[in-house]
Coordinates of C-alpha atoms in Angstrom, one line a residue:
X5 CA 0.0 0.0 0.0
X6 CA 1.2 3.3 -0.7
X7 CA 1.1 6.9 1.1
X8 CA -1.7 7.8 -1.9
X9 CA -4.0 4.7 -1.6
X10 CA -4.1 4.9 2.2
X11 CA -5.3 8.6 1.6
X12 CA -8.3 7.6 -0.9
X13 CA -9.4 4.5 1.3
X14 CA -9.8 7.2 3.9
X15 CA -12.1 9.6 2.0
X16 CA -13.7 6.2 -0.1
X17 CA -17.3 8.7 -0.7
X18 CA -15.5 11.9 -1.9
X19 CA -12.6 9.6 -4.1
X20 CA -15.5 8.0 -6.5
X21 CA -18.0 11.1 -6.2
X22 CA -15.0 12.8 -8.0
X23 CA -14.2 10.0 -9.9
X24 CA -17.6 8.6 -11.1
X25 CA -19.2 12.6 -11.1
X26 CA -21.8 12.7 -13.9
X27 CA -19.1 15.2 -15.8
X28 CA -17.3 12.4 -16.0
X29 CA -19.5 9.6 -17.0
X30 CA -21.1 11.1 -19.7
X31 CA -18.0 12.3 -21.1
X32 CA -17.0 8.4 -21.2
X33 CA -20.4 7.6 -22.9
X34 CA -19.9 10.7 -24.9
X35 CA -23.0 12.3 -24.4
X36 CA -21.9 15.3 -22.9
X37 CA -22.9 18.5 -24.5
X38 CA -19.7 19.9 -26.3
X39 CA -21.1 23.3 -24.4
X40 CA -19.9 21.7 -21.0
X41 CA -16.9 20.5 -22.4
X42 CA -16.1 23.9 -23.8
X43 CA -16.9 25.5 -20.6
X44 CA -14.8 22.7 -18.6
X45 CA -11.7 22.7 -20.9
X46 CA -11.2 26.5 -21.1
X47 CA -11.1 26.8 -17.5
X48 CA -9.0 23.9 -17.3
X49 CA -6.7 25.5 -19.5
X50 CA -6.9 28.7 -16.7
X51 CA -6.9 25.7 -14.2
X52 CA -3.4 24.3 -15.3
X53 CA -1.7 27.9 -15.3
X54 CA -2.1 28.2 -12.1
X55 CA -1.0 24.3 -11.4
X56 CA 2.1 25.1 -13.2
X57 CA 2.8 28.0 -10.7
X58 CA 2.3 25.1 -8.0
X59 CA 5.0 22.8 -9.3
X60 CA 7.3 25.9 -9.8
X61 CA 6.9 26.9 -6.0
X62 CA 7.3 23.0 -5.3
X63 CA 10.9 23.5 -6.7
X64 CA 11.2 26.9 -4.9
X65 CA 10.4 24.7 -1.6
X66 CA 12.6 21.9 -2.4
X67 CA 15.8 21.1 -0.2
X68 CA 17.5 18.4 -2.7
X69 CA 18.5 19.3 -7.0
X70 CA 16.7 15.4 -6.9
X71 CA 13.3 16.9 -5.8
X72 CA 14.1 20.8 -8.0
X73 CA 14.9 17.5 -11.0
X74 CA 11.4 16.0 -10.2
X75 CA 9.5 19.3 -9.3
X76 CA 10.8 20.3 -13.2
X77 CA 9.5 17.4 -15.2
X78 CA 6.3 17.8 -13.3
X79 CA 6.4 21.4 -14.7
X80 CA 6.9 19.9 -17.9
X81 CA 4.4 17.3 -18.3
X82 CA 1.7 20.4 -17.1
X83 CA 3.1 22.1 -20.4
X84 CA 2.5 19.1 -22.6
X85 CA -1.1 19.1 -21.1
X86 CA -1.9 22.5 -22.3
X87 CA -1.3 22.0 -25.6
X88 CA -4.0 19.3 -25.8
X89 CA -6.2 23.0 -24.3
X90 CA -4.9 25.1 -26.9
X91 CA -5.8 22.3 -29.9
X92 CA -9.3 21.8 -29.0
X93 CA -9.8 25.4 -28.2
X94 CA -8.6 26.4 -32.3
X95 CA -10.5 24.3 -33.5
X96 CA -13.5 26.4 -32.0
X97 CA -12.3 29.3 -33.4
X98 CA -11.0 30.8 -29.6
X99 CA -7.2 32.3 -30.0
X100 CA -4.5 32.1 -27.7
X101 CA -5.2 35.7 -26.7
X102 CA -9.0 34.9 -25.9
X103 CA -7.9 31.6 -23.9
X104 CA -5.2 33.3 -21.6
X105 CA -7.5 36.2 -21.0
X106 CA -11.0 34.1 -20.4
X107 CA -11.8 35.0 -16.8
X108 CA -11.2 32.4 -14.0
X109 CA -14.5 31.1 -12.2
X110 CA -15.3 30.6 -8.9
X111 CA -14.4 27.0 -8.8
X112 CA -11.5 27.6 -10.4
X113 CA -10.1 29.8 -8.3
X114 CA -11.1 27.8 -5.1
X115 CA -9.5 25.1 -6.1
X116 CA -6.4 26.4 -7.7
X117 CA -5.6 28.7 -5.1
X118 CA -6.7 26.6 -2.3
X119 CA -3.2 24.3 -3.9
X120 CA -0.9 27.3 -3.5
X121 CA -2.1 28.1 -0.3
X122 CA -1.2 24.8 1.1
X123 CA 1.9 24.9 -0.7
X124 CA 2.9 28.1 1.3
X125 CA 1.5 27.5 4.5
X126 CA 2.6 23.3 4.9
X127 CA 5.9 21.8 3.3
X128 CA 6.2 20.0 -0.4
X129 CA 4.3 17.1 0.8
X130 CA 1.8 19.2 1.9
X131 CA 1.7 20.6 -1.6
X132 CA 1.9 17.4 -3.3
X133 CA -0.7 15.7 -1.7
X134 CA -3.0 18.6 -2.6
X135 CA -2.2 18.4 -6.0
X136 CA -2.7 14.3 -6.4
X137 CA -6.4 14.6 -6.8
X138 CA -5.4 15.8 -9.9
X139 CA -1.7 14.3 -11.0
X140 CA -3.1 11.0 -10.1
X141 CA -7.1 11.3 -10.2
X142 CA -7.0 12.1 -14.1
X143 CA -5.2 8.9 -14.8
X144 CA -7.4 7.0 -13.1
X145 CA -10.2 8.8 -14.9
X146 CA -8.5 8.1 -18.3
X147 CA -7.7 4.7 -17.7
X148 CA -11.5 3.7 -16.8
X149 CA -12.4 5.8 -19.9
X150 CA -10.4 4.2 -22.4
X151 CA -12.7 1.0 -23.3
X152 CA -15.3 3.3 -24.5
X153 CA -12.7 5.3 -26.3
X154 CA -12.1 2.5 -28.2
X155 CA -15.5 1.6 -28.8
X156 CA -15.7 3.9 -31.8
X157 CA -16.3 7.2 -33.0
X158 CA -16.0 9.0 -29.8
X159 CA -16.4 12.8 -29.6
X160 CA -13.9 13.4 -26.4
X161 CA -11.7 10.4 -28.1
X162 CA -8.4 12.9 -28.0
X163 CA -8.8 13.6 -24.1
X164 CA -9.4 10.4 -23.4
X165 CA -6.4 9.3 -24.8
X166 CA -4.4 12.2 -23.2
X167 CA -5.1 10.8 -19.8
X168 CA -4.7 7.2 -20.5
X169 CA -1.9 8.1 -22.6
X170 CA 1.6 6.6 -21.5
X171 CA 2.6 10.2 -21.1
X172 CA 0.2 10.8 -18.3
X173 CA 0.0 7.3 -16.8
X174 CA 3.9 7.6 -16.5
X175 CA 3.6 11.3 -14.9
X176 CA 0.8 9.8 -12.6
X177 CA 3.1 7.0 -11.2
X178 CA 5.7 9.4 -10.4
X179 CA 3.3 11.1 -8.9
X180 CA 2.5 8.1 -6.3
X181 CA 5.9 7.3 -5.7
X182 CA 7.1 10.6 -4.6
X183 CA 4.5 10.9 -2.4
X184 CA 6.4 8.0 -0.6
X185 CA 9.3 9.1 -1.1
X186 CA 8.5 12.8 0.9
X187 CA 6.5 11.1 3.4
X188 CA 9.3 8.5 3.7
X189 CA 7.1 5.9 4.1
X190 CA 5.6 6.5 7.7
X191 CA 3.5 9.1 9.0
X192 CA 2.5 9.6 12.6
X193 CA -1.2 9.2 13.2
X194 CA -1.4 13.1 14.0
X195 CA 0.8 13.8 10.2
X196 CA -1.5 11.6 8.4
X197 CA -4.8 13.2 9.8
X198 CA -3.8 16.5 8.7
X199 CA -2.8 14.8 5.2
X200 CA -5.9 13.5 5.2
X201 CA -7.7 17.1 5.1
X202 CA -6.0 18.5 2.6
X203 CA -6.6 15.4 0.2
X204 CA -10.2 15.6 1.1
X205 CA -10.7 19.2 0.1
X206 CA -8.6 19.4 -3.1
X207 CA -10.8 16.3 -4.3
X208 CA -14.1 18.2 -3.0
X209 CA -12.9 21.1 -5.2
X210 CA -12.3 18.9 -8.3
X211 CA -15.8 17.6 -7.6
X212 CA -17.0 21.0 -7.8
X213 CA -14.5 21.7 -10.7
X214 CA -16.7 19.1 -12.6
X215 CA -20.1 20.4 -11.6
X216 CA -19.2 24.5 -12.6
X217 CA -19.3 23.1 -16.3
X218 CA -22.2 20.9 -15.5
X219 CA -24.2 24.1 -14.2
X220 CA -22.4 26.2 -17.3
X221 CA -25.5 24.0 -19.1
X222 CA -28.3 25.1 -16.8

């Protein structure tokens, strides 16, 4: 058992309502309205800028080159992700310009900033546990997803496949192993507690994260 699945066994309701959210499962049976999607990847787009500012304070905080190394290709694999975001958005006619100027709703900014500010307060592991939900959530996602990507012509078939892609799986390991790695594999009761909040809330903000483009809809 590692540090990250003894954190979702303890929050077991919150894990598969973010997991299993209705965003989610009709984006797997590709019935979600391409307005929602819209919505949701445009703000994810927003979301991810402010993730990559996480990962460059996560090298700021770091007290090894190893963990500035890993703190980097995190940084790095956020990069790759936006270009998936800035594909899909050109294809609906939004520029660059119009993408990194779209305004930052409320979820987003709960969520995002919620990630810095337990990166500041609380050390890296702090900050990488708040940031699991979704380093290591979005593989999971894409790697239930994938079956019904391949079951055809599927209208969310490219972010499917960026989630279940080696790219991310790979990224999402690493992910799992540092966490061990920072916690060095034990935790007092009291340490893992505390871990356990912060887990809990960044994956009630991604759960909220899905419903904003849900309600986008209404």
């Amino acid at each position: 058992m590692t540090l990250f699945d003894d954190l979702k066994a303890a929050i077991d309701a919150e894990w598969r309502a973010y997991t299993e959210h209705e965003f989610v499962q009709k984006l797997g049976a590709g019935t979600l309205p391409l307005r929602a999607f819209q919505d949701y990847l445009v703000q994810d787009y927003l979301f991810l800028v402010q993730f990559a500012r996480a990962n460059a304070l996560a090298a700021y905080k770091s007290r090894s080159l190893a963990d500035v190394a890993d703190a980097s290709g995190a940084l790095q694999a956020i990069l790759h992700e936006t270009e998936l975001h800035r594909r899909l958005t050109a294809r609906w006619g939004i520029s660059e310009d119009e993408l990194d100027g779209a305004p930052e709703k409320q979820a987003t900014v709960a969520y995002t900033r919620y990630v810095l500010d337990s990166g500041m307060s609380g050390d890296l592991l702090d900050l990488h546990v708040a940031l699991a939900p979704c380093t290591i959530g979005y593989a999971e996602i894409g790697t239930m997803l994938e079956p019904a990507q391949q079951a055809g012509d599927h209208p969310y078939t490219e972010w499917i496949g960026e989630y279940s892609g080696f790219g991310f799986q790979s990224a999402a390991r690493a992910a799992v192993e540092r966490l061990d790695a920072l916690s060095g594999g034990d935790v007092t009761a009291k340490r893992f507690d505390a871990l356990v909040s912060v887990f809990r809330a960044a994956t009630r903000l991604e759960t909220d994260f899905w419903q904003q483009a849900l309600d986008s809809e209404a």
